[in-house]
Amino acid sequence: MKAIGITKTFPGMARPALRDVTIEAGPGELLDLMGPSGSGKSTLVTVINGLTSPDAGRVLIGGRDVTSLAPARRPTATMFQQDNLFPERTVADNVAYPLRLAGASRTHLQDQTEVMLLRLGLAGVADALPRQLSGGQRRRVALARALVTRPEVLLLDEPLSGLEQGLKSSLLDLIDQMRRRLGMTVIHVTHDTPLALGTADRIVVLNRGEVVDEGSPRDIYQRPTSSFVASFMGASSFLDVRVLGPGESDSQRRVDVLGTPMTVACPPTVPVTAGSEAVLLIRPNALSVVPASGTATVMGQPEPRGMLGVIQRRFYRGEWMEYQIETERGSVLGTGELWGPLLERHDPARLVFHPDRLWLFPR
Ligand SMILES: Nc1ncnc2c1ncn2[C@@H]1O[C@H](COP(=O)(O)OP(=O)(O)OP(=O)(O)O)[C@@H](O)[C@H]1O
């Protein structure tokens, strides 16, 4: 699936909902669309499924230009947040609906519906009405209905939001199985960052109708293109730092981090000249926080270096303790171990940076 140069301005809107957006997803790929509310994710989904016609740009599926095809004639299926089932029709009728719409023969319709009901564990409720089902079952019916035509592209516009974690995972597992079995491209709009990081093959981040970052979950999380993307994808802190000079490659710089020189990774756009200003992204796991007194150990190794700060707050994160620490250059987030002594508000703390986990932006 390729959406190329998509621009769309809704009537009466001052700003385009989408501006020259290009995204691409291969067969069997799971691409997550992320971005703040109003960034254009749903609009992009409806441009791909044909419910919205773009002012400019083209949509290609399987190499075929579908831009002017009616929604029902596109090889796409969409699941929305609401399951939109017909309340007065049985589960089997709901699932069969897209095939009936496409004029499928009676035997094909019956066979395919049966297969889908079986695959999604719905055979036992084929004759039930939607109101007789649990929320999780209704979502599975909506999924079966989306998949019954074997679409080349499955569009998921937050169909899992609001579901409890177990149900979410089981539906995602089902979608994953079907994606692999059918070689379908799946485009998933979600606000759930841990879910996107854990499941997507690639993530595209939109802001104000434009693509602002794109890459594997690791790229987006560890090497974001901007502080906007960095903050959007998870807890982060930023420090203004001074460049001391080049690193060993074009994608490294020596920088002064709170008085200690370090070599950190960066895009080539960060200036090399000594004295230039840059912004350091510090994910909590790039900074270990240990008591200022006593023998500090980091991952079992004695760690004599490190700068000092003062604990402002702490957040229990289950697997680790996250600390907010005041430094002479502003406050930063770091992590501390749970099995050592816990640090309290106002305690002095030693800050041990892991330079290989830091990332530098141009100022
Ligand atoms: N049918 C419409 N008519 C007018 N404006 C619209 C229409 N649909 C969307 N918009 C506007 O287009 C912009 C993008 O909206 P869109 O729903 O695509 O964003 P989104 O990223 O999906 O947001 P959310 O995460 O809240 O669902 C918003 O400013 C929205 O108000």
Short mmCIF file of C-alpha atoms and ligand atoms in Angstrom, two decimals:
data_model
loop_
_atom_site.label_atom_id
_atom_site.label_comp_id
_atom_site.label_asym_id
_atom_site.label_seq_id
_atom_site.Cartn_x
_atom_site.Cartn_y
_atom_site.Cartn_z
CA MET A 1 0.00 0.00 0.00
CA LYS A 2 1.32 3.39 -0.95
CA ALA A 3 -0.33 6.70 -0.18
CA ILE A 4 1.63 9.31 -2.09
CA GLY A 5 1.57 13.07 -1.59
CA ILE A 6 -1.83 13.11 0.11
CA THR A 7 -3.23 16.56 0.83
CA LYS A 8 -6.72 17.18 2.19
CA THR A 9 -8.38 20.33 3.48
CA PHE A 10 -11.96 19.94 4.73
CA PRO A 11 -14.40 22.68 3.73
CA GLY A 12 -14.30 25.59 6.16
CA MET A 13 -11.00 24.48 7.74
CA ALA A 14 -8.15 26.98 7.71
CA ARG A 15 -5.44 24.33 7.85
CA PRO A 16 -5.13 21.12 5.82
CA ALA A 17 -5.92 17.96 7.78
CA LEU A 18 -3.16 16.31 5.72
CA ARG A 19 -0.34 18.04 3.88
CA ASP A 20 1.72 16.12 1.32
CA VAL A 21 1.70 12.90 3.34
CA THR A 22 3.44 9.86 1.90
CA ILE A 23 3.40 6.49 3.64
CA GLU A 24 4.12 3.00 2.45
CA ALA A 25 3.50 -0.45 3.97
CA GLY A 26 4.40 -3.80 2.44
CA PRO A 27 2.42 -7.06 2.35
CA GLY A 28 2.21 -8.59 5.82
CA GLU A 29 3.56 -5.44 7.44
CA LEU A 30 2.05 -3.89 10.58
CA LEU A 31 2.40 -0.11 10.37
CA ASP A 32 1.24 1.96 13.33
CA LEU A 33 0.05 5.53 12.84
CA MET A 34 0.60 7.69 15.88
CA GLY A 35 0.29 11.38 16.67
CA PRO A 36 -1.64 13.76 18.87
CA SER A 37 -5.37 14.26 18.58
CA GLY A 38 -6.24 16.10 15.36
CA SER A 39 -2.94 15.24 13.63
CA GLY A 40 -4.75 13.59 10.70
CA LYS A 41 -4.52 9.86 11.46
CA SER A 42 -8.21 9.07 10.92
CA THR A 43 -8.32 11.27 7.84
CA LEU A 44 -5.44 9.28 6.35
CA VAL A 45 -7.26 6.01 7.09
CA THR A 46 -10.38 7.28 5.30
CA VAL A 47 -8.32 8.46 2.33
CA ILE A 48 -6.94 4.90 2.05
CA ASN A 49 -10.36 3.22 2.38
CA GLY A 50 -12.01 5.72 0.05
CA LEU A 51 -14.43 7.41 2.48
CA THR A 52 -12.54 10.70 2.01
CA SER A 53 -11.29 11.86 -1.37
CA PRO A 54 -7.99 13.72 -1.19
CA ASP A 55 -7.44 17.11 -2.86
CA ALA A 56 -4.10 15.83 -4.15
CA GLY A 57 -2.17 12.58 -4.09
CA ARG A 58 -2.73 8.94 -5.00
CA VAL A 59 -3.41 5.67 -3.22
CA LEU A 60 -1.92 2.49 -4.68
CA ILE A 61 -2.73 -1.00 -3.46
CA GLY A 62 -0.90 -3.97 -4.93
CA GLY A 63 0.50 -1.58 -7.56
CA ARG A 64 -3.02 -0.57 -8.68
CA ASP A 65 -4.16 3.06 -8.46
CA VAL A 66 -7.37 2.95 -6.38
CA THR A 67 -7.68 6.71 -5.80
CA SER A 68 -10.89 7.02 -7.77
CA LEU A 69 -12.42 3.66 -6.76
CA ALA A 70 -15.50 3.66 -4.51
CA PRO A 71 -14.86 2.35 -0.96
CA ALA A 72 -16.73 -0.93 -1.58
CA ARG A 73 -14.55 -1.68 -4.60
CA ARG A 74 -11.24 -1.25 -2.78
CA PRO A 75 -9.37 -4.26 -1.37
CA THR A 76 -9.52 -2.69 2.10
CA ALA A 77 -11.49 -3.28 5.28
CA THR A 78 -11.72 -0.98 8.27
CA MET A 79 -12.39 -1.58 11.95
CA PHE A 80 -13.36 1.47 13.98
CA GLN A 81 -13.53 2.11 17.71
CA GLN A 82 -17.28 1.41 17.64
CA ASP A 83 -18.07 -2.06 16.36
CA ASN A 84 -20.96 -0.72 14.17
CA LEU A 85 -22.72 -4.10 14.09
CA PHE A 86 -26.30 -4.33 12.82
CA PRO A 87 -28.24 -4.87 16.06
CA GLU A 88 -31.15 -6.73 14.48
CA ARG A 89 -28.99 -9.17 12.49
CA THR A 90 -27.37 -12.35 13.75
CA VAL A 91 -23.62 -12.69 14.15
CA ALA A 92 -23.43 -14.80 10.97
CA ASP A 93 -25.44 -12.19 9.02
CA ASN A 94 -23.22 -9.39 10.28
CA VAL A 95 -20.09 -11.26 9.24
CA ALA A 96 -21.54 -12.15 5.83
CA TYR A 97 -22.64 -8.58 5.10
CA PRO A 98 -19.59 -7.38 3.09
CA LEU A 99 -19.75 -10.51 0.91
CA ARG A 100 -23.46 -9.93 0.25
CA LEU A 101 -22.66 -6.31 -0.64
CA ALA A 102 -20.00 -7.51 -3.08
CA GLY A 103 -22.52 -9.86 -4.73
CA ALA A 104 -20.79 -13.10 -3.68
CA SER A 105 -22.48 -16.38 -4.63
CA ARG A 106 -24.51 -18.11 -1.93
CA THR A 107 -22.05 -20.98 -1.47
CA HIS A 108 -19.00 -18.70 -1.38
CA LEU A 109 -20.78 -16.48 1.15
CA GLN A 110 -21.71 -19.40 3.38
CA ASP A 111 -18.27 -21.05 3.17
CA GLN A 112 -16.31 -17.90 3.88
CA THR A 113 -18.58 -16.83 6.73
CA GLU A 114 -18.29 -20.24 8.33
CA VAL A 115 -14.50 -20.27 8.02
CA MET A 116 -14.23 -16.80 9.59
CA LEU A 117 -16.59 -17.67 12.45
CA LEU A 118 -14.53 -20.78 13.17
CA ARG A 119 -11.17 -18.99 12.99
CA LEU A 120 -12.30 -16.30 15.38
CA GLY A 121 -13.98 -18.70 17.81
CA LEU A 122 -17.48 -17.45 17.06
CA ALA A 123 -19.10 -20.60 15.65
CA GLY A 124 -21.01 -21.17 18.88
CA VAL A 125 -22.69 -17.75 18.72
CA ALA A 126 -23.41 -17.64 14.96
CA ASP A 127 -27.15 -17.26 15.54
CA ALA A 128 -26.94 -14.83 18.45
CA LEU A 129 -27.74 -11.12 18.18
CA PRO A 130 -24.98 -8.60 18.99
CA ARG A 131 -26.68 -7.49 22.23
CA GLN A 132 -26.43 -11.06 23.55
CA LEU A 133 -22.61 -10.97 23.29
CA SER A 134 -19.88 -9.64 25.55
CA GLY A 135 -17.85 -6.59 24.47
CA GLY A 136 -14.90 -8.80 23.52
CA GLN A 137 -17.08 -11.09 21.40
CA ARG A 138 -18.59 -8.11 19.60
CA ARG A 139 -15.11 -6.86 18.66
CA ARG A 140 -14.31 -10.32 17.34
CA VAL A 141 -17.46 -10.22 15.20
CA ALA A 142 -16.37 -6.83 13.86
CA LEU A 143 -12.95 -8.31 13.08
CA ALA A 144 -14.50 -11.34 11.36
CA ARG A 145 -16.65 -8.99 9.26
CA ALA A 146 -13.57 -6.95 8.33
CA LEU A 147 -11.61 -10.05 7.31
CA VAL A 148 -14.31 -12.03 5.52
CA THR A 149 -13.51 -10.46 2.12
CA ARG A 150 -9.78 -11.18 2.63
CA PRO A 151 -8.75 -7.56 2.23
CA GLU A 152 -5.24 -6.70 1.08
CA VAL A 153 -5.17 -3.85 3.57
CA LEU A 154 -6.78 -3.95 7.01
CA LEU A 155 -7.22 -0.51 8.56
CA LEU A 156 -7.63 -0.38 12.32
CA ASP A 157 -8.76 2.99 13.64
CA GLU A 158 -8.32 2.48 17.38
CA PRO A 159 -10.55 -0.62 17.52
CA LEU A 160 -8.87 -1.76 20.73
CA SER A 161 -9.01 1.44 22.73
CA GLY A 162 -10.93 1.15 25.96
CA LEU A 163 -10.54 -2.63 26.12
CA GLU A 164 -8.92 -4.24 29.12
CA GLN A 165 -5.36 -5.44 28.54
CA GLY A 166 -6.12 -9.18 28.27
CA LEU A 167 -8.82 -8.66 25.67
CA LYS A 168 -6.62 -6.24 23.75
CA SER A 169 -3.80 -8.79 23.59
CA SER A 170 -6.05 -11.63 22.50
CA LEU A 171 -7.57 -9.54 19.69
CA LEU A 172 -4.12 -8.41 18.62
CA ASP A 173 -2.96 -12.02 18.55
CA LEU A 174 -5.89 -12.88 16.30
CA ILE A 175 -5.12 -9.96 13.99
CA ASP A 176 -1.49 -11.03 13.93
CA GLN A 177 -2.33 -14.62 13.01
CA MET A 178 -4.63 -13.47 10.21
CA ARG A 179 -2.07 -10.95 8.97
CA ARG A 180 0.50 -13.70 8.62
CA ARG A 181 -1.93 -16.21 7.16
CA LEU A 182 -3.36 -13.80 4.56
CA GLY A 183 -0.21 -11.71 4.01
CA MET A 184 -2.33 -8.64 4.72
CA THR A 185 -0.96 -5.15 5.26
CA VAL A 186 -2.27 -3.79 8.56
CA ILE A 187 -2.40 -0.08 9.33
CA HIS A 188 -3.17 0.57 12.97
CA VAL A 189 -4.06 3.95 14.43
CA THR A 190 -3.29 3.94 18.14
CA HIS A 191 -2.53 6.23 21.08
CA ASP A 192 -1.14 3.31 23.06
CA THR A 193 2.64 3.87 22.95
CA PRO A 194 3.73 0.67 24.75
CA LEU A 195 1.45 -1.33 22.45
CA ALA A 196 2.86 0.34 19.32
CA LEU A 197 6.47 -0.06 20.49
CA GLY A 198 5.85 -3.70 21.34
CA THR A 199 3.95 -4.81 18.23
CA ALA A 200 4.49 -2.55 15.19
CA ASP A 201 6.99 -3.35 12.43
CA ARG A 202 7.19 0.36 11.74
CA ILE A 203 5.72 3.52 13.20
CA VAL A 204 4.78 6.73 11.39
CA VAL A 205 4.27 9.80 13.58
CA LEU A 206 2.00 12.57 12.31
CA ASN A 207 1.75 16.10 13.68
CA ARG A 208 -0.50 18.83 12.31
CA GLY A 209 -1.15 16.84 9.16
CA GLU A 210 2.47 16.08 8.32
CA VAL A 211 4.75 13.07 8.77
CA VAL A 212 7.31 14.11 11.38
CA ASP A 213 9.04 10.78 11.94
CA GLU A 214 9.07 7.27 10.58
CA GLY A 215 11.01 4.13 11.42
CA SER A 216 11.21 0.98 13.48
CA PRO A 217 9.92 1.25 17.07
CA ARG A 218 13.56 1.33 18.27
CA ASP A 219 14.46 4.13 15.86
CA ILE A 220 11.47 6.20 16.86
CA TYR A 221 12.08 5.68 20.56
CA GLN A 222 15.86 5.90 20.71
CA ARG A 223 16.65 8.09 17.70
CA PRO A 224 13.66 10.43 17.29
CA THR A 225 13.94 13.30 14.82
CA SER A 226 12.77 15.95 17.26
CA SER A 227 12.04 16.63 20.91
CA PHE A 228 8.34 16.59 19.94
CA VAL A 229 8.59 12.94 18.81
CA ALA A 230 10.83 12.06 21.77
CA SER A 231 8.29 13.38 24.29
CA PHE A 232 5.35 11.92 22.41
CA MET A 233 6.85 8.41 22.53
CA GLY A 234 7.62 8.31 26.23
CA ALA A 235 9.14 9.78 29.36
CA SER A 236 12.13 11.88 28.45
CA SER A 237 14.18 14.77 29.68
CA PHE A 238 16.31 17.21 27.76
CA LEU A 239 19.48 19.05 28.69
CA ASP A 240 21.04 21.97 26.83
CA VAL A 241 24.66 20.95 26.21
CA ARG A 242 27.74 22.34 24.50
CA VAL A 243 29.46 20.54 21.62
CA LEU A 244 33.17 19.96 22.32
CA GLY A 245 33.97 18.60 18.87
CA PRO A 246 33.47 15.63 16.50
CA GLY A 247 33.14 12.04 17.70
CA GLU A 248 34.63 9.04 15.95
CA SER A 249 32.12 9.24 13.09
CA ASP A 250 29.79 11.68 11.39
CA SER A 251 27.00 10.44 13.64
CA GLN A 252 28.76 11.18 16.94
CA ARG A 253 29.80 14.29 18.87
CA ARG A 254 31.82 14.96 21.98
CA VAL A 255 29.64 16.96 24.34
CA ASP A 256 29.89 18.41 27.80
CA VAL A 257 27.23 16.79 30.00
CA LEU A 258 27.08 18.62 33.34
CA GLY A 259 30.84 19.11 33.27
CA THR A 260 31.79 15.62 32.04
CA PRO A 261 32.88 15.08 28.40
CA MET A 262 31.03 12.23 26.64
CA THR A 263 30.72 10.87 23.10
CA VAL A 264 27.10 10.52 22.07
CA ALA A 265 25.18 9.56 18.91
CA CYS A 266 23.40 12.19 16.83
CA PRO A 267 22.09 12.91 13.33
CA PRO A 268 24.67 14.53 11.01
CA THR A 269 22.74 17.83 11.27
CA VAL A 270 24.16 18.51 14.76
CA PRO A 271 27.00 21.06 14.37
CA VAL A 272 30.57 19.83 14.89
CA THR A 273 32.06 23.19 15.83
CA ALA A 274 33.24 23.45 19.44
CA GLY A 275 30.99 25.73 21.45
CA SER A 276 27.83 25.03 19.40
CA GLU A 277 24.70 24.39 21.40
CA ALA A 278 22.72 21.14 21.13
CA VAL A 279 19.97 19.38 23.04
CA LEU A 280 20.58 16.05 24.73
CA LEU A 281 17.71 13.52 24.96
CA ILE A 282 17.91 11.50 28.15
CA ARG A 283 15.55 8.52 28.37
CA PRO A 284 15.22 7.38 31.98
CA ASN A 285 17.24 4.22 31.22
CA ALA A 286 20.18 6.34 30.02
CA LEU A 287 20.70 7.66 33.52
CA SER A 288 21.27 5.53 36.62
CA VAL A 289 20.59 7.21 39.93
CA VAL A 290 22.51 5.94 42.96
CA PRO A 291 22.98 7.26 46.49
CA ALA A 292 25.58 10.01 46.65
CA SER A 293 27.31 8.40 49.62
CA GLY A 294 28.67 4.87 49.95
CA THR A 295 29.96 2.73 47.14
CA ALA A 296 27.87 3.30 44.08
CA THR A 297 27.38 0.25 41.87
CA VAL A 298 25.76 0.23 38.48
CA MET A 299 24.81 -3.19 37.11
CA GLY A 300 27.10 -4.80 39.66
CA GLN A 301 30.15 -2.68 38.75
CA PRO A 302 31.58 -0.04 41.10
CA GLU A 303 30.86 3.35 39.58
CA PRO A 304 33.03 6.08 41.00
CA ARG A 305 32.21 8.71 38.38
CA GLY A 306 28.99 10.63 38.14
CA MET A 307 27.59 14.02 38.87
CA LEU A 308 25.49 15.07 41.78
CA GLY A 309 21.86 16.09 41.89
CA VAL A 310 19.02 16.29 44.38
CA ILE A 311 15.98 14.00 44.30
CA GLN A 312 12.76 15.91 43.66
CA ARG A 313 10.23 13.12 43.16
CA ARG A 314 10.10 9.41 42.59
CA PHE A 315 7.69 7.21 40.66
CA TYR A 316 7.41 3.48 41.30
CA ARG A 317 7.32 1.83 37.84
CA GLY A 318 6.99 -1.80 38.90
CA GLU A 319 10.30 -3.02 37.45
CA TRP A 320 12.33 0.00 38.51
CA MET A 321 12.12 3.30 40.39
CA GLU A 322 12.04 6.44 38.27
CA TYR A 323 13.51 9.55 39.89
CA GLN A 324 13.18 13.18 38.96
CA ILE A 325 16.45 14.85 39.92
CA GLU A 326 17.30 18.54 40.09
CA THR A 327 20.68 19.36 38.54
CA GLU A 328 22.46 22.65 38.04
CA ARG A 329 21.12 22.67 34.43
CA GLY A 330 17.51 21.67 35.05
CA SER A 331 15.61 18.58 36.10
CA VAL A 332 16.12 15.15 34.54
CA LEU A 333 14.57 11.69 34.83
CA GLY A 334 16.64 8.65 35.71
CA THR A 335 16.13 5.16 37.04
CA GLY A 336 17.21 3.55 40.26
CA GLU A 337 17.26 -0.01 41.45
CA LEU A 338 14.47 -1.29 43.65
CA TRP A 339 16.53 -3.72 45.71
CA GLY A 340 19.07 -1.19 46.95
CA PRO A 341 18.28 1.60 49.38
CA LEU A 342 15.57 3.86 47.97
CA LEU A 343 16.28 7.53 47.67
CA GLU A 344 13.98 10.06 49.32
CA ARG A 345 12.99 13.59 48.33
CA HIS A 346 15.86 16.05 48.98
CA ASP A 347 18.47 13.23 49.15
CA PRO A 348 21.67 13.96 47.24
CA ALA A 349 22.11 11.47 44.39
CA ARG A 350 24.90 10.48 42.04
CA LEU A 351 23.99 10.56 38.34
CA VAL A 352 25.65 7.98 36.12
CA PHE A 353 24.98 8.54 32.42
CA HIS A 354 25.20 5.71 29.89
CA PRO A 355 26.59 7.63 26.90
CA ASP A 356 25.58 4.92 24.38
CA ARG A 357 21.93 5.44 25.33
CA LEU A 358 21.98 9.21 24.88
CA TRP A 359 20.88 11.02 21.71
CA LEU A 360 21.67 14.53 20.60
CA PHE A 361 19.43 16.90 18.60
CA PRO A 362 20.35 20.10 16.81
CA ARG A 363 19.34 23.09 18.93
N1 LIG B 1 -15.30 15.46 8.17
C1 LIG B 1 -14.57 16.49 8.61
N2 LIG B 1 -14.93 17.77 8.40
C2 LIG B 1 -14.19 18.81 8.84
N3 LIG B 1 -13.02 18.66 9.49
C3 LIG B 1 -12.60 17.43 9.73
C4 LIG B 1 -13.33 16.27 9.32
N4 LIG B 1 -12.65 15.17 9.70
C5 LIG B 1 -11.54 15.61 10.33
N5 LIG B 1 -11.50 16.96 10.35
C6 LIG B 1 -10.42 17.80 10.91
O1 LIG B 1 -9.20 17.33 10.38
C7 LIG B 1 -8.17 17.35 11.36
C8 LIG B 1 -7.58 15.96 11.52
O2 LIG B 1 -8.57 15.14 12.11
P1 LIG B 1 -8.39 13.57 12.32
O3 LIG B 1 -9.67 13.04 12.87
O4 LIG B 1 -7.88 12.98 11.07
O5 LIG B 1 -7.25 13.53 13.42
P2 LIG B 1 -6.76 12.29 14.33
O6 LIG B 1 -5.29 12.37 14.36
O7 LIG B 1 -7.37 11.03 13.85
O8 LIG B 1 -7.34 12.69 15.75
P3 LIG B 1 -7.82 11.73 16.97
O9 LIG B 1 -6.59 11.11 17.52
O10 LIG B 1 -8.45 12.70 17.93
O11 LIG B 1 -8.79 10.75 16.40
C9 LIG B 1 -8.81 17.90 12.63
O12 LIG B 1 -8.54 19.28 12.69
C10 LIG B 1 -10.28 17.64 12.42
O13 LIG B 1 -11.06 18.59 13.10
#
